[in-house]
Amino acid sequence: KFNIRVNCIYNPLDTREIKRKSKFDIKNKFFKKDYLKVINIGRLTKQKDHLTILKAINELKKKINIQLLIIGRGEERSNLQNYINENKLYNQIKIIEPNTKVFSYLKLSDLFVLSSKYEGLPNVLLEAAVLKKFIISTNCPTGPREILDNGKNGLFFKIGDFDDLSRKVLFYHKNKNKLKIKTKTLYKSLEKFNFDKNLNKYWKIVNNYM
């Protein structure tokens, strides 16, 4: 429209740094053996819609052994904690502050869930993919659809629909082995976010004007 030359460069993803930080030793006092370990990492805001995940866990707790760890801070913290308390989900859900060992917690998990109403490019999905975690996400604008290749490399649920999320989590739980192929394919697709290649693209563009 404005006759401007546009270059698309993906976020540079430092897979080496993520893998290195995932090896930090942590004393896990939450995730239990033989439980489905679910994690979400992000700001505690209405945009991220964590309440939908909490409602899904509340629905699933009578069907399977499941736990959810949320790592984040924000203005919705008290509302989320109130829901946990009111529904007696202390053993199923825990919220902790972000820390230097976030990737170690991510590595301990089985499943990453993104419940956002909208996004830019959700780097946290890329980070989960680096550590080969299965992903269930809202099909929100923008980012998840492209990262998960329209659902070929993960599962989608409707924004704000905790029943739909519950069904998808249960489906994953029953079909873990069959769904490993999606995780492997997603991991291979991360090449387009390669740290060195994308930084080099920036350099080439800048260099043209020097």
XYZ file of C-alpha atoms in Angstrom:
210
model
C 0.000 0.000 0.000
C 2.793 2.428 0.908
C 5.278 1.052 -1.630
C 7.710 0.090 1.142
C 10.075 -2.831 0.812
C 9.373 -5.340 3.590
C 11.664 -8.038 4.972
C 10.256 -10.726 7.265
C 12.749 -11.933 9.874
C 11.711 -14.431 12.534
C 12.611 -13.976 16.179
C 16.161 -15.306 16.693
C 15.769 -18.385 18.896
C 18.825 -19.312 20.964
C 18.216 -23.045 21.389
C 21.636 -23.589 22.962
C 20.905 -21.137 25.774
C 17.464 -22.630 26.461
C 18.888 -26.160 26.666
C 21.724 -24.973 28.904
C 19.368 -23.232 31.327
C 17.053 -26.257 31.411
C 19.822 -28.234 33.121
C 19.805 -26.124 36.301
C 19.124 -28.338 39.289
C 15.836 -27.682 41.084
C 14.247 -29.223 44.137
C 10.862 -30.160 42.728
C 8.329 -30.198 45.545
C 5.235 -29.994 43.356
C 5.131 -32.323 40.353
C 4.374 -35.885 41.434
C 5.352 -39.118 39.766
C 2.681 -40.728 37.552
C 0.794 -37.447 37.183
C 0.231 -35.570 33.925
C 2.436 -32.514 34.392
C 1.042 -29.384 32.731
C 2.801 -26.020 32.642
C 2.053 -22.462 31.571
C 4.542 -19.599 31.590
C 3.381 -16.018 31.099
C 2.129 -12.761 32.581
C -0.916 -13.123 34.812
C -3.228 -10.874 32.800
C -6.701 -11.179 31.290
C -5.083 -11.450 27.852
C -3.417 -14.723 28.893
C -6.737 -16.065 30.263
C -5.280 -18.478 32.821
C -8.723 -18.908 34.353
C -9.725 -21.113 31.413
C -6.865 -23.508 32.227
C -7.848 -23.549 35.907
C -11.428 -24.448 35.006
C -10.209 -27.239 32.739
C -8.031 -28.682 35.519
C -10.982 -28.494 37.904
C -13.008 -30.532 35.415
C -10.226 -33.059 34.808
C -9.162 -33.685 38.409
C -11.791 -36.423 38.880
C -10.841 -38.154 35.630
C -7.032 -38.276 35.684
C -4.081 -37.532 37.929
C -3.070 -34.085 36.751
C -1.114 -31.086 38.027
C -0.655 -27.583 36.650
C 2.258 -25.254 37.370
C 1.857 -21.611 36.362
C 4.959 -19.423 36.328
C 4.213 -15.711 36.145
C 3.284 -12.486 37.881
C 0.607 -9.899 37.236
C -2.629 -8.247 38.305
C -4.711 -11.433 37.946
C -2.711 -13.340 40.581
C -5.229 -12.835 43.412
C -8.226 -13.770 41.215
C -6.528 -16.967 40.103
C -5.510 -17.862 43.650
C -9.074 -17.236 44.869
C -10.379 -19.713 42.266
C -7.799 -22.281 43.393
C -8.817 -21.820 47.033
C -12.573 -21.863 46.378
C -12.338 -25.103 44.398
C -9.770 -26.724 46.699
C -7.229 -27.201 43.938
C -4.166 -26.806 46.182
C -2.829 -30.237 45.217
C -3.514 -29.766 41.504
C -2.412 -26.180 40.820
C 0.472 -24.012 41.961
C 1.481 -20.487 40.927
C 5.079 -19.367 41.378
C 7.037 -16.231 40.521
C 9.338 -16.217 37.480
C 12.899 -17.202 38.344
C 16.199 -18.254 36.786
C 15.129 -21.899 36.679
C 12.024 -21.496 34.522
C 13.405 -23.751 31.785
C 14.195 -26.481 34.309
C 10.533 -26.531 35.368
C 9.552 -26.576 31.703
C 11.796 -29.570 31.127
C 10.084 -31.456 33.990
C 6.643 -31.020 32.430
C 4.815 -33.192 29.895
C 2.520 -30.644 28.327
C 2.542 -26.896 27.675
C -0.807 -25.088 27.456
C -1.224 -21.585 26.025
C -4.638 -20.050 26.778
C -4.139 -16.534 25.375
C -6.936 -14.533 23.754
C -4.364 -12.943 21.420
C -0.605 -12.893 20.971
C 2.192 -11.378 18.894
C 4.642 -14.167 18.313
C 4.511 -16.254 21.522
C 8.174 -17.044 22.172
C 7.142 -19.341 25.007
C 5.747 -21.811 22.449
C 9.094 -21.851 20.687
C 10.882 -22.403 23.996
C 8.562 -25.299 24.842
C 9.227 -26.770 21.399
C 12.996 -26.555 21.948
C 12.588 -28.800 25.009
C 10.311 -31.112 22.994
C 7.123 -30.505 24.963
C 3.738 -31.227 23.440
C 1.697 -28.051 22.975
C -2.014 -27.363 23.271
C -2.895 -23.767 22.404
C -5.767 -21.474 21.580
C -6.013 -20.773 17.874
C -5.705 -17.088 18.680
C -4.369 -14.253 16.571
C -1.433 -14.274 16.021
C 1.418 -16.786 16.163
C 0.183 -20.185 17.373
C -1.328 -21.112 14.007
C 1.971 -20.435 12.228
C 4.176 -22.064 14.874
C 2.036 -25.211 15.092
C 1.527 -25.311 11.310
C -2.271 -25.090 11.491
C -2.446 -27.905 14.046
C -0.099 -30.367 12.356
C 2.430 -29.968 15.181
C 0.103 -29.619 18.172
C -3.540 -29.270 19.202
C -5.831 -26.231 19.261
C -8.812 -25.382 21.463
C -11.332 -22.561 21.255
C -10.524 -19.337 23.101
C -12.136 -19.349 26.545
C -13.611 -22.844 26.122
C -12.445 -24.889 29.110
C -14.571 -27.873 28.050
C -12.760 -27.986 24.713
C -9.408 -27.672 26.496
C -10.370 -30.506 28.868
C -11.159 -32.776 25.922
C -7.848 -31.950 24.223
C -5.832 -32.589 27.397
C -7.631 -35.894 27.914
C -7.002 -36.826 24.270
C -3.292 -36.090 24.725
C -3.196 -38.110 27.941
C -4.670 -41.158 26.202
C -2.579 -40.832 23.035
C 0.846 -39.650 24.224
C 2.838 -42.121 22.171
C 0.911 -41.528 18.955
C 1.294 -37.760 19.323
C 5.088 -37.828 19.733
C 5.434 -37.443 15.980
C 3.861 -33.965 16.223
C 6.441 -32.918 18.817
C 9.312 -34.206 16.673
C 8.013 -32.421 13.580
C 7.614 -29.183 15.542
C 11.172 -29.446 16.822
C 12.501 -29.863 13.284
C 10.532 -26.829 12.104
C 12.425 -24.544 14.506
C 15.219 -24.157 11.964
C 13.476 -21.097 10.505
C 13.967 -19.378 13.893
C 17.699 -20.219 13.941
C 19.521 -17.647 16.073
C 22.587 -17.147 13.870
C 20.724 -17.160 10.553
C 18.172 -14.564 11.643
C 20.755 -12.264 13.204
C 22.697 -12.509 9.963
C 19.580 -11.407 8.060
C 19.405 -8.293 10.246
C 23.076 -7.630 9.597
C 22.696 -7.910 5.821
C 19.840 -5.387 5.787
C 21.636 -2.909 8.054
C 24.864 -3.357 6.082
C 23.103 -2.199 2.907
C 22.649 1.241 4.453
C 26.148 1.636 5.889
